[in-house]
GROMACS .gro file of C-alpha atoms in nm:
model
  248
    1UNK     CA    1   0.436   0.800  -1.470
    2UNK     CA    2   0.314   0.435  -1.536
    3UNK     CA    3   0.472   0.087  -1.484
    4UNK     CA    4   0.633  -0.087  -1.748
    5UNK     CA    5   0.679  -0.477  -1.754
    6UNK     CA    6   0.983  -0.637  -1.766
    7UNK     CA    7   1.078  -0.973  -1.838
    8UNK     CA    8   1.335  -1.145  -1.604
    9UNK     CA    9   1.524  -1.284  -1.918
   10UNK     CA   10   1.567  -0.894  -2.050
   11UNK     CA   11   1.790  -0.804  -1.710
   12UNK     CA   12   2.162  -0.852  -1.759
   13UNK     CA   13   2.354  -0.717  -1.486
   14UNK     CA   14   2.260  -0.334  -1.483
   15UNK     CA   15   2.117  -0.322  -1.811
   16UNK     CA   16   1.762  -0.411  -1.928
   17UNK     CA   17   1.577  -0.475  -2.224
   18UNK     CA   18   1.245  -0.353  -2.320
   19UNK     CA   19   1.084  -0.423  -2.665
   20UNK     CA   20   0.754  -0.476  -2.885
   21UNK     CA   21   0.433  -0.313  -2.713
   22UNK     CA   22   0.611  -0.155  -2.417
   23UNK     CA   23   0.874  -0.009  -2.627
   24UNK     CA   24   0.650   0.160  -2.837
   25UNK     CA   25   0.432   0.305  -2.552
   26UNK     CA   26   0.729   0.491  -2.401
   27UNK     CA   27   0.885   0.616  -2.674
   28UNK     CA   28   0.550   0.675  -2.917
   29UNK     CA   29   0.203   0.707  -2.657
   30UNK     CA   30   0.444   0.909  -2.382
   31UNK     CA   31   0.688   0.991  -2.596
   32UNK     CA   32   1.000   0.955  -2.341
   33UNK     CA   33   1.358   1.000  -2.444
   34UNK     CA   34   1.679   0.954  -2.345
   35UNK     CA   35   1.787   0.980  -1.963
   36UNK     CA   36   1.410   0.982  -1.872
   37UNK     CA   37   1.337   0.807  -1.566
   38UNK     CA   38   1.102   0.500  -1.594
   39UNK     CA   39   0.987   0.236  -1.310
   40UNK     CA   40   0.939  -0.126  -1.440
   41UNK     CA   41   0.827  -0.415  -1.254
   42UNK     CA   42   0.895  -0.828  -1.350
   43UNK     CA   43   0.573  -0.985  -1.253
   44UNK     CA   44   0.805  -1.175  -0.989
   45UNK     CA   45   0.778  -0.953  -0.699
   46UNK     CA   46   1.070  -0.730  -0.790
   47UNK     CA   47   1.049  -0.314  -0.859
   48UNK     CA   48   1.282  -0.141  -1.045
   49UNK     CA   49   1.399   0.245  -1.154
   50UNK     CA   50   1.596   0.292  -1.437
   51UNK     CA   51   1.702   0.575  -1.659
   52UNK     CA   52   1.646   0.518  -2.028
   53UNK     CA   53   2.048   0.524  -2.199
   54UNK     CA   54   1.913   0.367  -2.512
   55UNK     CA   55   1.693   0.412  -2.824
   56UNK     CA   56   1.696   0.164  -3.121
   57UNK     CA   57   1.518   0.121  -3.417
   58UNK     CA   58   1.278   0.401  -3.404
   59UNK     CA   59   1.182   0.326  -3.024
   60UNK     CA   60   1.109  -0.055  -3.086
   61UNK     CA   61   1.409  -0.163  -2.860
   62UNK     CA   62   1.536   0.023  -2.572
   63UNK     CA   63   1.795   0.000  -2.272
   64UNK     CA   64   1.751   0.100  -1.973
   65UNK     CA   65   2.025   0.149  -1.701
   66UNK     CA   66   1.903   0.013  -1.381
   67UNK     CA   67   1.952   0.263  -1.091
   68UNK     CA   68   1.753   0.017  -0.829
   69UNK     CA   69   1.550  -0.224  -0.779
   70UNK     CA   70   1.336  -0.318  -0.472
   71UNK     CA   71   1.210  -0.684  -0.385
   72UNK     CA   72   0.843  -0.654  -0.245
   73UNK     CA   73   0.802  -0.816   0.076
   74UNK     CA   74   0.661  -1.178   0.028
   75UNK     CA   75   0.299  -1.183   0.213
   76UNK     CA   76   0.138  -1.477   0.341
   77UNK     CA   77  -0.141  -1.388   0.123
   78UNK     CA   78  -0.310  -1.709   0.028
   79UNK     CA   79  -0.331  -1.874  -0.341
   80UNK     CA   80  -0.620  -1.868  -0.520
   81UNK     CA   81  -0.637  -2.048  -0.841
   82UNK     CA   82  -1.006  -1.957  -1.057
   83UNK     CA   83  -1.032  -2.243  -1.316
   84UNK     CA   84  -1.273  -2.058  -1.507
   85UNK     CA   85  -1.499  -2.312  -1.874
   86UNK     CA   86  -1.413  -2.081  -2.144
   87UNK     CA   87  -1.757  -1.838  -2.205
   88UNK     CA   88  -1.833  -1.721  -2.589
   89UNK     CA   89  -1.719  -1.428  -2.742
   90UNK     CA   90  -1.461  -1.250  -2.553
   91UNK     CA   91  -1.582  -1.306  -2.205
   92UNK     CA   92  -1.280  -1.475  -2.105
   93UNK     CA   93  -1.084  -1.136  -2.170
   94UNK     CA   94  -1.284  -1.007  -1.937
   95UNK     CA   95  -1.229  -1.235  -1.659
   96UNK     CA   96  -0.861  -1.223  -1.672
   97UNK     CA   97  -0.846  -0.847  -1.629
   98UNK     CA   98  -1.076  -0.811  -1.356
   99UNK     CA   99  -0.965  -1.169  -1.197
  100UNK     CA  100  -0.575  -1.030  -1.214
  101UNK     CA  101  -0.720  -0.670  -1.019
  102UNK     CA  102  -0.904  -0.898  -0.778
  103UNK     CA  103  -0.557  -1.070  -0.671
  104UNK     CA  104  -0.643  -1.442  -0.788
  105UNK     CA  105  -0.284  -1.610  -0.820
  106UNK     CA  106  -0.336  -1.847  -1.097
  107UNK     CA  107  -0.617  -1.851  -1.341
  108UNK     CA  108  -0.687  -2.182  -1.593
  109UNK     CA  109  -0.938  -2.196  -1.851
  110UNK     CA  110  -1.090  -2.551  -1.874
  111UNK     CA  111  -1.305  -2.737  -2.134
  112UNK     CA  112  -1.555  -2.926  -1.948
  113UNK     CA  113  -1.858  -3.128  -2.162
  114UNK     CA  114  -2.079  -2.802  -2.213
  115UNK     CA  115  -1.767  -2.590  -2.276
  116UNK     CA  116  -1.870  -2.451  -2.661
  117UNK     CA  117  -1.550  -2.264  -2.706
  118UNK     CA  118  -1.311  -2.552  -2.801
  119UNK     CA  119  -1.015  -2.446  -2.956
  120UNK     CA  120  -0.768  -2.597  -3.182
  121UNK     CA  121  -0.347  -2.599  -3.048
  122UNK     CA  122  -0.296  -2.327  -3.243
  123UNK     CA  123  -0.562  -2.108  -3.150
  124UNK     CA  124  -0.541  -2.189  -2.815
  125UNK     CA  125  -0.165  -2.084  -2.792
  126UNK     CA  126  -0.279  -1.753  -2.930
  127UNK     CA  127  -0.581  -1.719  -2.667
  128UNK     CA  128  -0.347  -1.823  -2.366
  129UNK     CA  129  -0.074  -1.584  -2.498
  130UNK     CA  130  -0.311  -1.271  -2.538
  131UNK     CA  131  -0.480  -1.377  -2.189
  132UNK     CA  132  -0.103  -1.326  -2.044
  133UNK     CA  133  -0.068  -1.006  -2.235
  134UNK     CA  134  -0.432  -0.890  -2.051
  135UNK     CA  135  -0.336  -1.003  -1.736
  136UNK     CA  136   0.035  -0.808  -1.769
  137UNK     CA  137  -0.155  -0.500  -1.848
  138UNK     CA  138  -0.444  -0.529  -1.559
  139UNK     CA  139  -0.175  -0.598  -1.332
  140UNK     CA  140   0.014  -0.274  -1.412
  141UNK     CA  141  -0.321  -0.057  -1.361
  142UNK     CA  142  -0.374  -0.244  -1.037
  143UNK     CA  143  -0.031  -0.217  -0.887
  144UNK     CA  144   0.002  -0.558  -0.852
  145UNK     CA  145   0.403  -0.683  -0.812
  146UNK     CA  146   0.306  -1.056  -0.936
  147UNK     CA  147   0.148  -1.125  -1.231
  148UNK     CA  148  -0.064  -1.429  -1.203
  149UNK     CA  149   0.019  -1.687  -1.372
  150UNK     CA  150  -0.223  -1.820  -1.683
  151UNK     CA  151  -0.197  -2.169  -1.712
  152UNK     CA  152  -0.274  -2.397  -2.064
  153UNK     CA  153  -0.612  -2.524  -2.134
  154UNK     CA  154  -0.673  -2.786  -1.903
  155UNK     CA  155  -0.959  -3.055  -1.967
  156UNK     CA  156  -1.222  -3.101  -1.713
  157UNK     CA  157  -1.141  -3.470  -1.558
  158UNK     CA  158  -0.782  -3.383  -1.643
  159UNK     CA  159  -0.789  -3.079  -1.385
  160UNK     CA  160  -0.988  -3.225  -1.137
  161UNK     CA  161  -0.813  -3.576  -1.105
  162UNK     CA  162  -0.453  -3.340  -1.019
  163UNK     CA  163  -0.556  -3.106  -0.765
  164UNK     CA  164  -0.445  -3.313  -0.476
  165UNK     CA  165  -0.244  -2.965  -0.432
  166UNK     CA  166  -0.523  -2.727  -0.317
  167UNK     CA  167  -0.637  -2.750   0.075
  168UNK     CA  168  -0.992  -2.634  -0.039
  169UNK     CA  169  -1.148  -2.738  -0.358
  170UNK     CA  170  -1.457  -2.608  -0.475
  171UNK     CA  171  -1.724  -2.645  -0.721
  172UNK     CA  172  -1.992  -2.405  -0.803
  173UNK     CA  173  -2.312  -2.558  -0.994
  174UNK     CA  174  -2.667  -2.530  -1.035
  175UNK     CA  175  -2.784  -2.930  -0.980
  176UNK     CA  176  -2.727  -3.153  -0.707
  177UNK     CA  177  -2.658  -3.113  -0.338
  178UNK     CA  178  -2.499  -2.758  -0.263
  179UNK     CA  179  -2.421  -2.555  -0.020
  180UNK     CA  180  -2.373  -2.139   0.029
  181UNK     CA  181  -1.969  -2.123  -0.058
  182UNK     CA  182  -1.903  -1.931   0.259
  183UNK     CA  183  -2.051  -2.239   0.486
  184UNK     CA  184  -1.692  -2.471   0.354
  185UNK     CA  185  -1.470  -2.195   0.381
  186UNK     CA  186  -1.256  -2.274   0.702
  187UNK     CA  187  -1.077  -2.024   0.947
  188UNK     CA  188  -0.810  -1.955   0.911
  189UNK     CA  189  -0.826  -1.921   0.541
  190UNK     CA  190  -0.619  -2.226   0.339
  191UNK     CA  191  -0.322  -2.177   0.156
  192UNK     CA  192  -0.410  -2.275  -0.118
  193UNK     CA  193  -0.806  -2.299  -0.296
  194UNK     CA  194  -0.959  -2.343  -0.602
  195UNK     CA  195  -1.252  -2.277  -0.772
  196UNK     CA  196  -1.416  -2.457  -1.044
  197UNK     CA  197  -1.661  -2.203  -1.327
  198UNK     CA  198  -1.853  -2.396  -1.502
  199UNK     CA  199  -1.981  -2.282  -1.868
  200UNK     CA  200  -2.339  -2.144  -2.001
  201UNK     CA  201  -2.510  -2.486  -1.927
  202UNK     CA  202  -2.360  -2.515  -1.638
  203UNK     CA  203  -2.180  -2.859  -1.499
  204UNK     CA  204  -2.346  -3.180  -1.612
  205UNK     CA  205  -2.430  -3.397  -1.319
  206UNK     CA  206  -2.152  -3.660  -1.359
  207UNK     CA  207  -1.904  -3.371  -1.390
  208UNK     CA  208  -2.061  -3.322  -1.049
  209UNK     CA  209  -2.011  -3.637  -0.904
  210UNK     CA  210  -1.707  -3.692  -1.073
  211UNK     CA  211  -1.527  -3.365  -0.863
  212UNK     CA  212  -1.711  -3.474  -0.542
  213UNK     CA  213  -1.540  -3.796  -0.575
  214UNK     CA  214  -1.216  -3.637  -0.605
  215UNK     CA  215  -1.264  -3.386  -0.307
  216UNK     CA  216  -1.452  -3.126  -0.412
  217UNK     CA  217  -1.708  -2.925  -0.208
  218UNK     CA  218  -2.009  -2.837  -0.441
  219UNK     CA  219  -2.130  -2.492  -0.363
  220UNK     CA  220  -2.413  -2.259  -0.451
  221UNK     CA  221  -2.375  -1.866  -0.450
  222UNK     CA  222  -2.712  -1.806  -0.327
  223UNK     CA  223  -3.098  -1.767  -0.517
  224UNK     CA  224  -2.956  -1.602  -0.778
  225UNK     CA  225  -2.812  -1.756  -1.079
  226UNK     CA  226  -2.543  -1.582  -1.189
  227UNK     CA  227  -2.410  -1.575  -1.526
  228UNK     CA  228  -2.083  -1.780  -1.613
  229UNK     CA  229  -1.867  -1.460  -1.623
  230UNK     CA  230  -1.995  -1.330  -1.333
  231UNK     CA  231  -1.990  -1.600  -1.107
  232UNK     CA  232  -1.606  -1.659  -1.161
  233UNK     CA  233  -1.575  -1.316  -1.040
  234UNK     CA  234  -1.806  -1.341  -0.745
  235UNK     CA  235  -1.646  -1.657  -0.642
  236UNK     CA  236  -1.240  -1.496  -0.611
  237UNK     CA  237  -1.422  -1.197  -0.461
  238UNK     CA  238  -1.609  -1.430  -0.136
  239UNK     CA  239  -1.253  -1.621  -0.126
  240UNK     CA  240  -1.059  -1.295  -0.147
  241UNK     CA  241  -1.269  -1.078   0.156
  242UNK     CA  242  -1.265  -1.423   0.377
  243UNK     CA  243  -0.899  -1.489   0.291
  244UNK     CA  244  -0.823  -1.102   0.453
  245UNK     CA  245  -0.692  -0.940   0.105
  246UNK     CA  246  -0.983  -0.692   0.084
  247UNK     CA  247  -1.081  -0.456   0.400
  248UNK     CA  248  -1.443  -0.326   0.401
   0.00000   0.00000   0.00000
């Protein structure tokens, strides 16, 4: 039986609310009917069973009686926030689901000065909105209880000059003075980190200087360049096994 996903606003009381894409997938892909039991989660941390006690317009709207619900226990996992320059095509799709399996906390696509993918408002509402969507779903494969959170698209110099938040602050380029992202990752592990993705041409050099001026640690990921995509995911992975979330 899979995990559905349920929004906070849809739970009144005992009663919840489940519509559009999830809606459909119960009552059309596994073809559940009434007082089936389902398990739902709200991307907050909270786990619930329910038996389905309503079917509306041809399975596009359904209730759900709430039997119980379960809040996971709150770890003292550490944030990781993957600001990832949004790659051509549909790379970015990409990164979201595997970022979201890989237990990053916040992901935000930036526009920095080699960034080609520059969209207008309305097209970037759409792109954050089906990023969400990706990130729901990769989160229900994975298990996860929180969803992470996909923040707007966030210039370059904007997101850099308001990170005074994170306790480590990296940024991963090609040119300039580097060094091996495991060599500035302190023990214990931070609370909360960040790491900065550039594009397909990589940082420019003031966009360098510009992050080192406002705390960030440039860092290399060894001889190997790595492609855009592929080095966000490397990056959360390093921060991820050092932070203690992954066993080997």
């Amino acid at each position: 039986m899979g995990r559905f996903f349920l929004r906070p606003e849809d739970i009144a009381g005992n009663k919840a609310r489940i519509t559009g894409g999830e809606a459909r997938h119960i009552c059309e892909v596994l073809r559940l009917s009434l007082g089936d039991e389902i398990q739902m989660f709200d991307g907050q941390g909270t786990e619930y069973s329910g038996i389905i006690s309503r079917i509306d317009d041809r399975g596009k709207n359904l209730t759900v009686e709430i039997t119980s619900s379960c809040k996971a226990p709150v770890l003292e996992n550490p944030s990781i926030t993957l600001a990832q320059a949004i790659p051509k095509k549909n790379k970015m799709d990409y990164i979201v689901e595997k970022a979201t399996e890989l237990g990053v906390s916040r992901i935000i696509p930036l526009i920095s000065e080699r960034t080609i993918v520059r969209p207008d408002p309305r097209a970037a509402v759409k792109m954050t909105e089906r990023w969400r969507k990706i990130s729901v779903e990769a989160s229900k494969q994975c298990s996860r209880v929180c969803v992470p959170e996909i923040g707007e698209i966030l210039m370059f110099k904007d997101l850099v000059s308001g990170a005074a938040e994170y306790d480590l602050k990296v940024l991963a380029c090609l040119s300039g003075k580097t060094v091996p992202l495991r060599s500035v990752i302190p023990h214990p592990f931070p609370k909360k980190c960040i790491s900065l993705i550039g594009p397909e041409g990589d940082f420019s050099e003031n966009e360098a200087l510009f992050a080192r001026e406002n705390g960030f640690l440039l860092v290399n990921f060894g001889k190997t360049v790595l492609k855009s995509d592929t080095a966000g995911l490397f990056a959360v992975s390093v921060m991820g096994y050092e932070a203690g979330n992954f066993s080997m």
